[in-house]
PDB file of C-alpha atoms and ligand atoms in Angstrom:
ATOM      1  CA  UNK A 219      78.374 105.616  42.072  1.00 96.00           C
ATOM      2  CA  UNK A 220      75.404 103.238  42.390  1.00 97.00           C
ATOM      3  CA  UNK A 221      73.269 102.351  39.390  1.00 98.00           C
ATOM      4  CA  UNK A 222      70.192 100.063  40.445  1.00 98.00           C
ATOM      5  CA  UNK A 223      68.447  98.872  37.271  1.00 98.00           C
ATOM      6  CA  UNK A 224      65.009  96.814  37.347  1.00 98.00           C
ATOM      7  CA  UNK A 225      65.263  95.587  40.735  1.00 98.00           C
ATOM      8  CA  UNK A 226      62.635  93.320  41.615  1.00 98.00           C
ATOM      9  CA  UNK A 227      61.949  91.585  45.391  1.00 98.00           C
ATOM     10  CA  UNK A 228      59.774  89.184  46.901  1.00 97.00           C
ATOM     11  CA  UNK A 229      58.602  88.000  49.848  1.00 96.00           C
ATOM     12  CA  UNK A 230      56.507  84.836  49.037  1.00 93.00           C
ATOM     13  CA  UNK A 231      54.165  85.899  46.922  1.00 93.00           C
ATOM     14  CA  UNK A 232      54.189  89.289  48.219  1.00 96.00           C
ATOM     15  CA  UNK A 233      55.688  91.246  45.846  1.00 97.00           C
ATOM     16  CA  UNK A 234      57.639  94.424  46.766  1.00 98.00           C
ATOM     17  CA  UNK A 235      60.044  95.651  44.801  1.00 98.00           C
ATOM     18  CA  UNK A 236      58.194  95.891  41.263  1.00 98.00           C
ATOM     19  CA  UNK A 237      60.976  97.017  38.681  1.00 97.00           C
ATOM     20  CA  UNK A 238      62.889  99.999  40.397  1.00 98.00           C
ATOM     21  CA  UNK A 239      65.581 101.771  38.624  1.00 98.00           C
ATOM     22  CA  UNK A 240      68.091 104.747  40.135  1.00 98.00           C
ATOM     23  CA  UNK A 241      70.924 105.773  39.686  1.00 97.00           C
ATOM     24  CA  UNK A 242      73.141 108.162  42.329  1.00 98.00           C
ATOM     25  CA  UNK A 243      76.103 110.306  41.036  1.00 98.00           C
ATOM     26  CA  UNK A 244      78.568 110.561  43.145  1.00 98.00           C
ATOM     27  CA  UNK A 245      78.296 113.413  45.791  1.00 98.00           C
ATOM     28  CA  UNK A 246      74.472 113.047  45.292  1.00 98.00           C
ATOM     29  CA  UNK A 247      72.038 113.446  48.087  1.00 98.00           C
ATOM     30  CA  UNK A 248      68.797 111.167  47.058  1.00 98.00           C
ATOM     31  CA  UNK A 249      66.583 111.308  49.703  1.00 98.00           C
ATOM     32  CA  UNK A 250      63.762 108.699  49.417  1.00 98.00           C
ATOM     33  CA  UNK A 251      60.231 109.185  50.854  1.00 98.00           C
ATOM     34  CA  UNK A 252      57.382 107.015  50.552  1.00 97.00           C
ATOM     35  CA  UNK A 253      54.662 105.637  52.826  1.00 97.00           C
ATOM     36  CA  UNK A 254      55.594 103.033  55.600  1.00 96.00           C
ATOM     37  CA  UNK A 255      55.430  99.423  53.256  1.00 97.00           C
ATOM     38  CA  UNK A 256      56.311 101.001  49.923  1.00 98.00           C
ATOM     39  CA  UNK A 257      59.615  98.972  50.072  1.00 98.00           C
ATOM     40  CA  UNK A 258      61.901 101.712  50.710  1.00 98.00           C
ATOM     41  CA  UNK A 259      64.229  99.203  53.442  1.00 97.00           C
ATOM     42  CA  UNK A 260      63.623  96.689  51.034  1.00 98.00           C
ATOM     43  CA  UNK A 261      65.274  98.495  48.704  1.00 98.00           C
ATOM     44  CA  UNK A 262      68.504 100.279  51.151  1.00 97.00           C
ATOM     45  CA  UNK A 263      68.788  96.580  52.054  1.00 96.00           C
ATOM     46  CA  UNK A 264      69.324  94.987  48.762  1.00 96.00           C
ATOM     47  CA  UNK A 265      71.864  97.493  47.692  1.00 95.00           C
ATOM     48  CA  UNK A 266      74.346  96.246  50.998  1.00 91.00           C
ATOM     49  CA  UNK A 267      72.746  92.519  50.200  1.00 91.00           C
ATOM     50  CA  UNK A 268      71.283  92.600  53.399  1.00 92.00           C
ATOM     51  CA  UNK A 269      68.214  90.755  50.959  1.00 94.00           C
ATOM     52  CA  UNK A 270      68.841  89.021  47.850  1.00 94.00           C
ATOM     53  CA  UNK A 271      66.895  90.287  44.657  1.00 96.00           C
ATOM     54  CA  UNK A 272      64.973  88.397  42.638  1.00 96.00           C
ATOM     55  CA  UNK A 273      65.956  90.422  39.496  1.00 96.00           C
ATOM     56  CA  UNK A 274      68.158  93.411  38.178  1.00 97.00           C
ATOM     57  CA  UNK A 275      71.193  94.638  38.922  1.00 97.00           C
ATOM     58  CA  UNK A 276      73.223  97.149  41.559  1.00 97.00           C
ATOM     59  CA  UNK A 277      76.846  98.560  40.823  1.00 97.00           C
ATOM     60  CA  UNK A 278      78.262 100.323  42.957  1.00 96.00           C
ATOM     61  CA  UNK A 279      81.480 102.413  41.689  1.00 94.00           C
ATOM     62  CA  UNK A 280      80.750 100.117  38.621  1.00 94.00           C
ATOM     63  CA  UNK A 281      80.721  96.567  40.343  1.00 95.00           C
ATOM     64  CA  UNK A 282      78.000  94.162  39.774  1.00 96.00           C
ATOM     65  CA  UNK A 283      76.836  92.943  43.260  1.00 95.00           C
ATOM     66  CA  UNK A 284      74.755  90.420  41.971  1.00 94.00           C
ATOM     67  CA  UNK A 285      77.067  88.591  39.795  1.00 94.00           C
ATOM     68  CA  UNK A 286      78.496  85.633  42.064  1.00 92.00           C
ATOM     69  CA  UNK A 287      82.073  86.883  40.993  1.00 94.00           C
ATOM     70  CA  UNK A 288      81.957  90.107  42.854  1.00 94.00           C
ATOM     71  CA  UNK A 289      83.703  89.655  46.379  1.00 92.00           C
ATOM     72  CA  UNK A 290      80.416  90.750  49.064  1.00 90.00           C
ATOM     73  CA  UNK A 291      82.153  91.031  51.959  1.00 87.00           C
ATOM     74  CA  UNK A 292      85.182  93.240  50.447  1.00 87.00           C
ATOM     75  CA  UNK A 293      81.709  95.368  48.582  1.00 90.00           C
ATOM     76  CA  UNK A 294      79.300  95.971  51.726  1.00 88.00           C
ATOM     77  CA  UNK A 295      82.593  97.757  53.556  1.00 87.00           C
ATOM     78  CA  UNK A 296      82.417 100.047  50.400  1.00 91.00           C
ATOM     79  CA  UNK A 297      78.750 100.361  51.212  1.00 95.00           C
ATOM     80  CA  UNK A 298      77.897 102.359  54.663  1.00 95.00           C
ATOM     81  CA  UNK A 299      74.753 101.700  56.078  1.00 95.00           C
ATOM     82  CA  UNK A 300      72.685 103.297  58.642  1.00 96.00           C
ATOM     83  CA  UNK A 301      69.432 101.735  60.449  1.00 93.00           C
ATOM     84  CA  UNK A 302      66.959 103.452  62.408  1.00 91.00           C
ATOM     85  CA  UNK A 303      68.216 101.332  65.655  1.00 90.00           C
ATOM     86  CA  UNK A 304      71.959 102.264  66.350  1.00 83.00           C
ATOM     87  CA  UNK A 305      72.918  98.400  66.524  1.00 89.00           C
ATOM     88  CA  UNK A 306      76.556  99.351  68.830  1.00 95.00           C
ATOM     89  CA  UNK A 307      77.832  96.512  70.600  1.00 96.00           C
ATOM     90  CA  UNK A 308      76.084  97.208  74.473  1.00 96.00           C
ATOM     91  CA  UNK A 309      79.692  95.725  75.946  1.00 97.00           C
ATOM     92  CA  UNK A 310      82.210  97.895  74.180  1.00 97.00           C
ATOM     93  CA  UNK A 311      82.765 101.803  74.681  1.00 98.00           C
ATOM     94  CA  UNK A 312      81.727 103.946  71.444  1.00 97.00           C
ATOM     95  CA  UNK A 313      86.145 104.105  70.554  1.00 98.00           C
ATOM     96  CA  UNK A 314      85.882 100.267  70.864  1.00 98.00           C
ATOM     97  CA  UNK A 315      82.708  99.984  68.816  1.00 97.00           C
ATOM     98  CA  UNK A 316      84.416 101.768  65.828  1.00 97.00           C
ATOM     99  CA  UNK A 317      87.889 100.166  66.018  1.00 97.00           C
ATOM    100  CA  UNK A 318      85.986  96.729  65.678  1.00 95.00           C
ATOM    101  CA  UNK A 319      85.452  96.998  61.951  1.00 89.00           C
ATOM    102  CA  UNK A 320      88.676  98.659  61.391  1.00 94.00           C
ATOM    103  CA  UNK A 321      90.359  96.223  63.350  1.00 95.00           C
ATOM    104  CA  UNK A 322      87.909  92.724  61.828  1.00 91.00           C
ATOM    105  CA  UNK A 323      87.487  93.745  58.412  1.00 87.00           C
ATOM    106  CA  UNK A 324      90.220  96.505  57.064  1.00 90.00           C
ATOM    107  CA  UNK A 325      92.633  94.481  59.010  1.00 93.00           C
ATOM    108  CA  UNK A 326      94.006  97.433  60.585  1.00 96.00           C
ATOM    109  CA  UNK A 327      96.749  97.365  63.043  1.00 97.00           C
ATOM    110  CA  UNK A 328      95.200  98.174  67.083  1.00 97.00           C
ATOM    111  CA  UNK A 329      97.428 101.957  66.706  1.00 97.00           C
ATOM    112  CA  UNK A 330      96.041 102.880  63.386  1.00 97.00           C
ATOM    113  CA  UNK A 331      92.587 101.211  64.155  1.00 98.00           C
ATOM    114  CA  UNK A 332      92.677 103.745  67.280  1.00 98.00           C
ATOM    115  CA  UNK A 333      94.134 106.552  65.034  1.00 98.00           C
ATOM    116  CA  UNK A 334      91.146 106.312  62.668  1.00 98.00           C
ATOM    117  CA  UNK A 335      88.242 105.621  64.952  1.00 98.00           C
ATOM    118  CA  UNK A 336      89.515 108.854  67.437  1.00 98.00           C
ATOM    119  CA  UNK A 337      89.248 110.585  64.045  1.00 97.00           C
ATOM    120  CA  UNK A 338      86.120 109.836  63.113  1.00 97.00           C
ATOM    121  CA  UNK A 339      83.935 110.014  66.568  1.00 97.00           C
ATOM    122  CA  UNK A 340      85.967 113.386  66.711  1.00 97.00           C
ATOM    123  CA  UNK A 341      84.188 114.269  63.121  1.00 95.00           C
ATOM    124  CA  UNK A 342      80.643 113.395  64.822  1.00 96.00           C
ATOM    125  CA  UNK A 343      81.370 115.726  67.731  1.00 96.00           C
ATOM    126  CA  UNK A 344      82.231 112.632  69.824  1.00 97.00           C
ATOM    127  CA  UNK A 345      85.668 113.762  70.865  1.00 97.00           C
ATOM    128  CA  UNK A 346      84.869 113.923  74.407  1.00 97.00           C
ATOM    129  CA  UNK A 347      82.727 110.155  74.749  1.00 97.00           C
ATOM    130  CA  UNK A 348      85.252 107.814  73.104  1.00 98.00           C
ATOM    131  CA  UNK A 349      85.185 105.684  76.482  1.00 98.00           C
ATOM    132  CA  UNK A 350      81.356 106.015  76.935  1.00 98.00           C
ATOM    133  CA  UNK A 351      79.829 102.891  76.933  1.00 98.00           C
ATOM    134  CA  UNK A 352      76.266 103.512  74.364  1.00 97.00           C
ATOM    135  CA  UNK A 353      74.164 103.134  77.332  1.00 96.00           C
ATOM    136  CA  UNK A 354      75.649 105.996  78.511  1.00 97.00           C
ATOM    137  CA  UNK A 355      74.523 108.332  75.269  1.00 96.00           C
ATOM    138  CA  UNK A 356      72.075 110.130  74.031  1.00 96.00           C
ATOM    139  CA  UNK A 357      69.882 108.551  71.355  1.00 96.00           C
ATOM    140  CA  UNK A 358      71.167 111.334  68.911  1.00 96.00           C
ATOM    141  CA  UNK A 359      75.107 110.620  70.458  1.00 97.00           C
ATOM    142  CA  UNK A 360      74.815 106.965  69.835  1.00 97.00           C
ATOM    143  CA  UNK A 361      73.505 107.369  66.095  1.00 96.00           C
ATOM    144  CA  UNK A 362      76.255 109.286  65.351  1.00 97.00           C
ATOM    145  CA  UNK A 363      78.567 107.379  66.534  1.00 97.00           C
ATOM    146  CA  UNK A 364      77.080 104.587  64.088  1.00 97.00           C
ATOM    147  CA  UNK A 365      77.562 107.039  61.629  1.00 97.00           C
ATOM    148  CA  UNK A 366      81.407 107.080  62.590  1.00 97.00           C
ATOM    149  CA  UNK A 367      81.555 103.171  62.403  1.00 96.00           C
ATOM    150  CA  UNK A 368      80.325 103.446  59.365  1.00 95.00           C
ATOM    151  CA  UNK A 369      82.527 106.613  57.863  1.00 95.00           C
ATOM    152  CA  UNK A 370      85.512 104.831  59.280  1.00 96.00           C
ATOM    153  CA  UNK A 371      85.733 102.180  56.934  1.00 94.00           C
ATOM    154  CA  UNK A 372      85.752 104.961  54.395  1.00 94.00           C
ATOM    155  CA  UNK A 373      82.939 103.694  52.202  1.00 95.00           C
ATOM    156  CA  UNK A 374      82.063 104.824  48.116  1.00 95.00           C
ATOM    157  CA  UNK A 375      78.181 105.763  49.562  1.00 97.00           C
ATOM    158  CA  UNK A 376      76.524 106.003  52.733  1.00 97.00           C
ATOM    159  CA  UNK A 377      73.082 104.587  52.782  1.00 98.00           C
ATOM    160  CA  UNK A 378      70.678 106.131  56.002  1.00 98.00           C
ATOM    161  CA  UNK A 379      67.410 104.003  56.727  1.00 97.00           C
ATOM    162  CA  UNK A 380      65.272 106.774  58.738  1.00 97.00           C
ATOM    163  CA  UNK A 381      68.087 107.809  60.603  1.00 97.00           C
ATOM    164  CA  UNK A 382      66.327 109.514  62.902  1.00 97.00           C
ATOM    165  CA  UNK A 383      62.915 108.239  63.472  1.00 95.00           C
ATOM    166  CA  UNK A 384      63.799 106.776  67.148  1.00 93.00           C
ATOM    167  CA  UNK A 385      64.878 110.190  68.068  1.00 94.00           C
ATOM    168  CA  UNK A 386      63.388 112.341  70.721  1.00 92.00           C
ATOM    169  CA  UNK A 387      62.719 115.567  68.445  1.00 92.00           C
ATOM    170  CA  UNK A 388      65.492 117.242  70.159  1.00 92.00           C
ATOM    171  CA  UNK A 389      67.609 114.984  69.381  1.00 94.00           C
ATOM    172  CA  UNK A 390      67.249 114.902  65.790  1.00 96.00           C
ATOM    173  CA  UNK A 391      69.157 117.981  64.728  1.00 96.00           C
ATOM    174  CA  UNK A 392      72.677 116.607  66.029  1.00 95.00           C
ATOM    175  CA  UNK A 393      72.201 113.859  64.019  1.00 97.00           C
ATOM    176  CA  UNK A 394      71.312 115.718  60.836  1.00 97.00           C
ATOM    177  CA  UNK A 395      74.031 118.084  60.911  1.00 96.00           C
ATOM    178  CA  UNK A 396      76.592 115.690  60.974  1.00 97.00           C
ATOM    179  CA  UNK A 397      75.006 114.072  57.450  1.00 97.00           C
ATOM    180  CA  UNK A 398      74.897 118.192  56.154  1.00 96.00           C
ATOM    181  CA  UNK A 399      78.164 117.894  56.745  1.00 96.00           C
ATOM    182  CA  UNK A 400      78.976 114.471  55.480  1.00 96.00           C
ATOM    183  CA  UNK A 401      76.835 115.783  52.288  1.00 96.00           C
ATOM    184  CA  UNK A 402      79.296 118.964  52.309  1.00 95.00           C
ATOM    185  CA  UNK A 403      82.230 116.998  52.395  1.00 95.00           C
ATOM    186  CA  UNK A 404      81.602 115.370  48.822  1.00 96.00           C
ATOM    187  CA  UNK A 405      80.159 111.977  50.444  1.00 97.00           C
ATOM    188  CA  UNK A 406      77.647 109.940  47.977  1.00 98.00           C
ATOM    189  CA  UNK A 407      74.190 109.425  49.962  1.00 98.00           C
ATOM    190  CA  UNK A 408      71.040 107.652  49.797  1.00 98.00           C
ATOM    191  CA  UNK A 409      68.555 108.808  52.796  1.00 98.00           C
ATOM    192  CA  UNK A 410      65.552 107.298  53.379  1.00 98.00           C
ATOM    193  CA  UNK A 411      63.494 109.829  55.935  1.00 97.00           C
ATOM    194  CA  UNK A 412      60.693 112.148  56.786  1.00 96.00           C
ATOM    195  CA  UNK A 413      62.515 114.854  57.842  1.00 96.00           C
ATOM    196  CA  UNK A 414      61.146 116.643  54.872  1.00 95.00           C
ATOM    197  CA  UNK A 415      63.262 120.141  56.010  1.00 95.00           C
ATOM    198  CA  UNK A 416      66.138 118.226  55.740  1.00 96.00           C
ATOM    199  CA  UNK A 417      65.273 117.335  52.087  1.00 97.00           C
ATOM    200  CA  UNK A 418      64.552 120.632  50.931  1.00 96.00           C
ATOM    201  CA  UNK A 419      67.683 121.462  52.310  1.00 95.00           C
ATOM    202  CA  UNK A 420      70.324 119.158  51.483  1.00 96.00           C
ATOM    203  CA  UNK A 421      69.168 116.728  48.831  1.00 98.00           C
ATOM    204  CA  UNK A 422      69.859 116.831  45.140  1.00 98.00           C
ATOM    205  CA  UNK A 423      67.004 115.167  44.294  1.00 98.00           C
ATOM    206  CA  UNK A 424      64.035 113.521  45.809  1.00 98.00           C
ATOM    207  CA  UNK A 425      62.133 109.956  45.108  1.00 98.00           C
ATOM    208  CA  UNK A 426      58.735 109.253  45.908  1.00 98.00           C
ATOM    209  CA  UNK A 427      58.115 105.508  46.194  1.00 98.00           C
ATOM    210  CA  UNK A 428      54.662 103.698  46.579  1.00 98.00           C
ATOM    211  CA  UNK A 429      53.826 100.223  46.044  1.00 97.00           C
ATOM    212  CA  UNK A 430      57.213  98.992  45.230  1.00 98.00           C
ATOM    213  CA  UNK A 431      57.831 101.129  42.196  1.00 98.00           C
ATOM    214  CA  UNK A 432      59.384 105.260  42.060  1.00 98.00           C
ATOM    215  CA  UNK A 433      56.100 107.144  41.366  1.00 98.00           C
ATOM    216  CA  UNK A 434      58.051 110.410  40.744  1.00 97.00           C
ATOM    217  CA  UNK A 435      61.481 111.984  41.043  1.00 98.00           C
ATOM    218  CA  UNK A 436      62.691 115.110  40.923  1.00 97.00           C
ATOM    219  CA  UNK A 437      64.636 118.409  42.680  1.00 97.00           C
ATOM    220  CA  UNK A 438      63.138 118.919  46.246  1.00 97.00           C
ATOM    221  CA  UNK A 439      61.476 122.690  44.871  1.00 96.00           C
ATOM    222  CA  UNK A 440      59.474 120.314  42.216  1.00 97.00           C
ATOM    223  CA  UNK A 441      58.279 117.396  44.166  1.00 97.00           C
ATOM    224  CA  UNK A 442      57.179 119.921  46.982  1.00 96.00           C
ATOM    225  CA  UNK A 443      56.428 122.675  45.269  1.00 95.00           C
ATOM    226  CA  UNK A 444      54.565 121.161  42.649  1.00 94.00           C
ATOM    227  CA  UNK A 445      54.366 117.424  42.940  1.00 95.00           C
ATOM    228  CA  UNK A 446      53.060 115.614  39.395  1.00 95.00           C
ATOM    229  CA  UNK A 447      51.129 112.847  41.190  1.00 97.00           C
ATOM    230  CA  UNK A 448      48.238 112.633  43.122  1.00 96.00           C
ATOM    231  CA  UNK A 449      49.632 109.959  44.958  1.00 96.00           C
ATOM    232  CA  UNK A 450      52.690 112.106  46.068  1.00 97.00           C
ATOM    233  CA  UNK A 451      50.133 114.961  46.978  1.00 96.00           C
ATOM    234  CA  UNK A 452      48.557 113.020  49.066  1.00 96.00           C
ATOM    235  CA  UNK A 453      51.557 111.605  50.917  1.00 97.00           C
ATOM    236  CA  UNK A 454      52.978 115.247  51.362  1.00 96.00           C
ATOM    237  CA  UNK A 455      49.838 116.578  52.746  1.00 94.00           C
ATOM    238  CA  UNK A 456      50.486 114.546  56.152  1.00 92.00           C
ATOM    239  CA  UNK A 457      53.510 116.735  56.601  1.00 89.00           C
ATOM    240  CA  UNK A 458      52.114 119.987  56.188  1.00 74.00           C
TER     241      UNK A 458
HETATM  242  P1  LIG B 687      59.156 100.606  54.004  1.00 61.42           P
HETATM  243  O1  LIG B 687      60.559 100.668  54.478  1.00 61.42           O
HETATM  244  O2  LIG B 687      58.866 101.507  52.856  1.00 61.42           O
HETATM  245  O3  LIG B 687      58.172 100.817  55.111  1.00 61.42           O
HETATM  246  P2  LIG B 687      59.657  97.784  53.659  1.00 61.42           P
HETATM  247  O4  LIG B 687      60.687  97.652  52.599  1.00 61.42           O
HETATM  248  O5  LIG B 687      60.091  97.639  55.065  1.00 61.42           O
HETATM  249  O6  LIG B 687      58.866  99.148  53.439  1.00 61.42           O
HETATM  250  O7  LIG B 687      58.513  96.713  53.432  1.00 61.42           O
HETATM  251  C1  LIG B 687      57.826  96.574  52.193  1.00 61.42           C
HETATM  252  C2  LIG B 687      56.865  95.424  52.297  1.00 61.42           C
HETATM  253  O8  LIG B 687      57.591  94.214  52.428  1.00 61.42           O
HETATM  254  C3  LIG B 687      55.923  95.487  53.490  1.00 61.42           C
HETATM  255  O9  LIG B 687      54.677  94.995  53.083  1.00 61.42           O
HETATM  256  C4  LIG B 687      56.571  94.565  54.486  1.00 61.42           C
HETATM  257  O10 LIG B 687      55.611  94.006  55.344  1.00 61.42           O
HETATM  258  C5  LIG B 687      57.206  93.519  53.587  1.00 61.42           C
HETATM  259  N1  LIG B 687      58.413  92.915  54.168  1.00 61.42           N
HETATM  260  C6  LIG B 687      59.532  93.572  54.510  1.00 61.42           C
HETATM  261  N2  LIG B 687      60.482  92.720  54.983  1.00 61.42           N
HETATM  262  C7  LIG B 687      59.932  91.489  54.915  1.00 61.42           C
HETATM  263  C8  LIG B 687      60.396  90.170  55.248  1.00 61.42           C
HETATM  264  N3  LIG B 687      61.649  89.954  55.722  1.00 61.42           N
HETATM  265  N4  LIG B 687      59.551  89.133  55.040  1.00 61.42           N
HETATM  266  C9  LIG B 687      58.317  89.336  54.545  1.00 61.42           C
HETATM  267  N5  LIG B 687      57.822  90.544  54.214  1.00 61.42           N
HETATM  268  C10 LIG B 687      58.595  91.613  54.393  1.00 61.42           C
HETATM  269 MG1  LIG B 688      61.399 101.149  56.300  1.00 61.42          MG
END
């Protein structure tokens, strides 16, 4: 479903993205952990073009991204993408919030662009908050109802960038049940977290990046059980 291939990235002449190559199946949970600067965002963010590469290439459901061919805007709607900050509209209620992208970018009529959205906040356990306005929400209610804006446009793979790092800890369970559950229903993620529990969990496979390159990879058993580098033992040590 996406197939990154010696992706390279800098900043100046910082460079931060040093040759990365991964590839997700579709269904696939690859959950990314890494210390903070490895270039984990770096890397979520060049796969919706959020930054340009340098080098390499990204296909999603076989589509180059980087060729100047490929239609972006009609390719980041097959890409969902969720940031640590929920990034709803302040002015429009969480039902509003959702239709938008129906409504600007599917082009979808207001009844069906209701139909949908309903649908979808009702899928996040929303149901009840579709006229809420976000200030009115929890931290964990308003990240999932990014996580409906972003299900709604039905995309080929959901990308999460530490979905739940500006969660109070009680928080943080609503918001990871709803991605079990996206996970369950066949949906194609990459999750970028360290909510290690949820990795042994739900993910397929985990990726350990440092210094802009994937140190190690592997099932969650082998990279916690028994990681194979002592930079990954060290990283996993703060969360024990
Ligand atoms: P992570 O998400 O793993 O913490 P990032 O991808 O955010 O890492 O950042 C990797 C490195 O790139 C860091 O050194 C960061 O300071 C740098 N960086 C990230 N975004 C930019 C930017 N827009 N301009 C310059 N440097 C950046
Ligand atoms: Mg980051």
């Amino acid at each position: 479903m996406l197939d990154i291939a010696g992706l390279r990235k800098n900043y100046a002449d910082l460079e931060v993205l040093k040759g990365i190559d991964l590839a997700v199946a579709p269904q696939e949970l690859v959950f990314v952990i890494g210390p903070s600067g490895s270039g984990k965002s770096t890397l979520l963010r060049c796969c919706n073009l959020l930054e340009v590469p340098d080098e390499g290439s990204i296909r999603v459901d076989g589509v180059e991204l980087l060729d100047p061919q490929t239609d972006i805007n009609r390719m980041r709607q097959r890409i969902g993408m969720v940031f640590q900050s929920f990034n709803l509209y302040p002015h429009m209620s969480v039902l509003a919030n959702v239709m938008l992208a129906l409504r600007k970018v599917l082009k979808k009529s207001k009844a069906e662009a209701r139909e949908i959205a309903e649908a979808a906040l009702a899928r996040v356990g929303l149901a009840d908050k579709l006229d809420s306005y976000p200030a009115q929400l929890s931290g964990g209610q308003q990240q999932r109802a990014a996580i409906a804006r972003a299900m709604a446009l039905e995309p080929k793979i959901m990308l999460f960038d530490e979905p739940t790092s500006a969660l109070d800890p009680e928080l943080v369970g609503s918001v990871l049940q709803v991605m079990h559950e996206l996970r369950d229903a066949g949906m194609t993620m990459m999750v970028v977290s360290h909510e290690m529990r949820f990795a042994r969990d739900a993910a397929d496979r985990v990726v350990f990046m440092d210094g802009g390159v994937i140190v190690e990879q592997g099932p969650p058993a082998a990279i916690f059980g028994s990681p194979g580098h002592e930079r990954t033992r060290a990283f996993l040590a703060n969360f024990q």
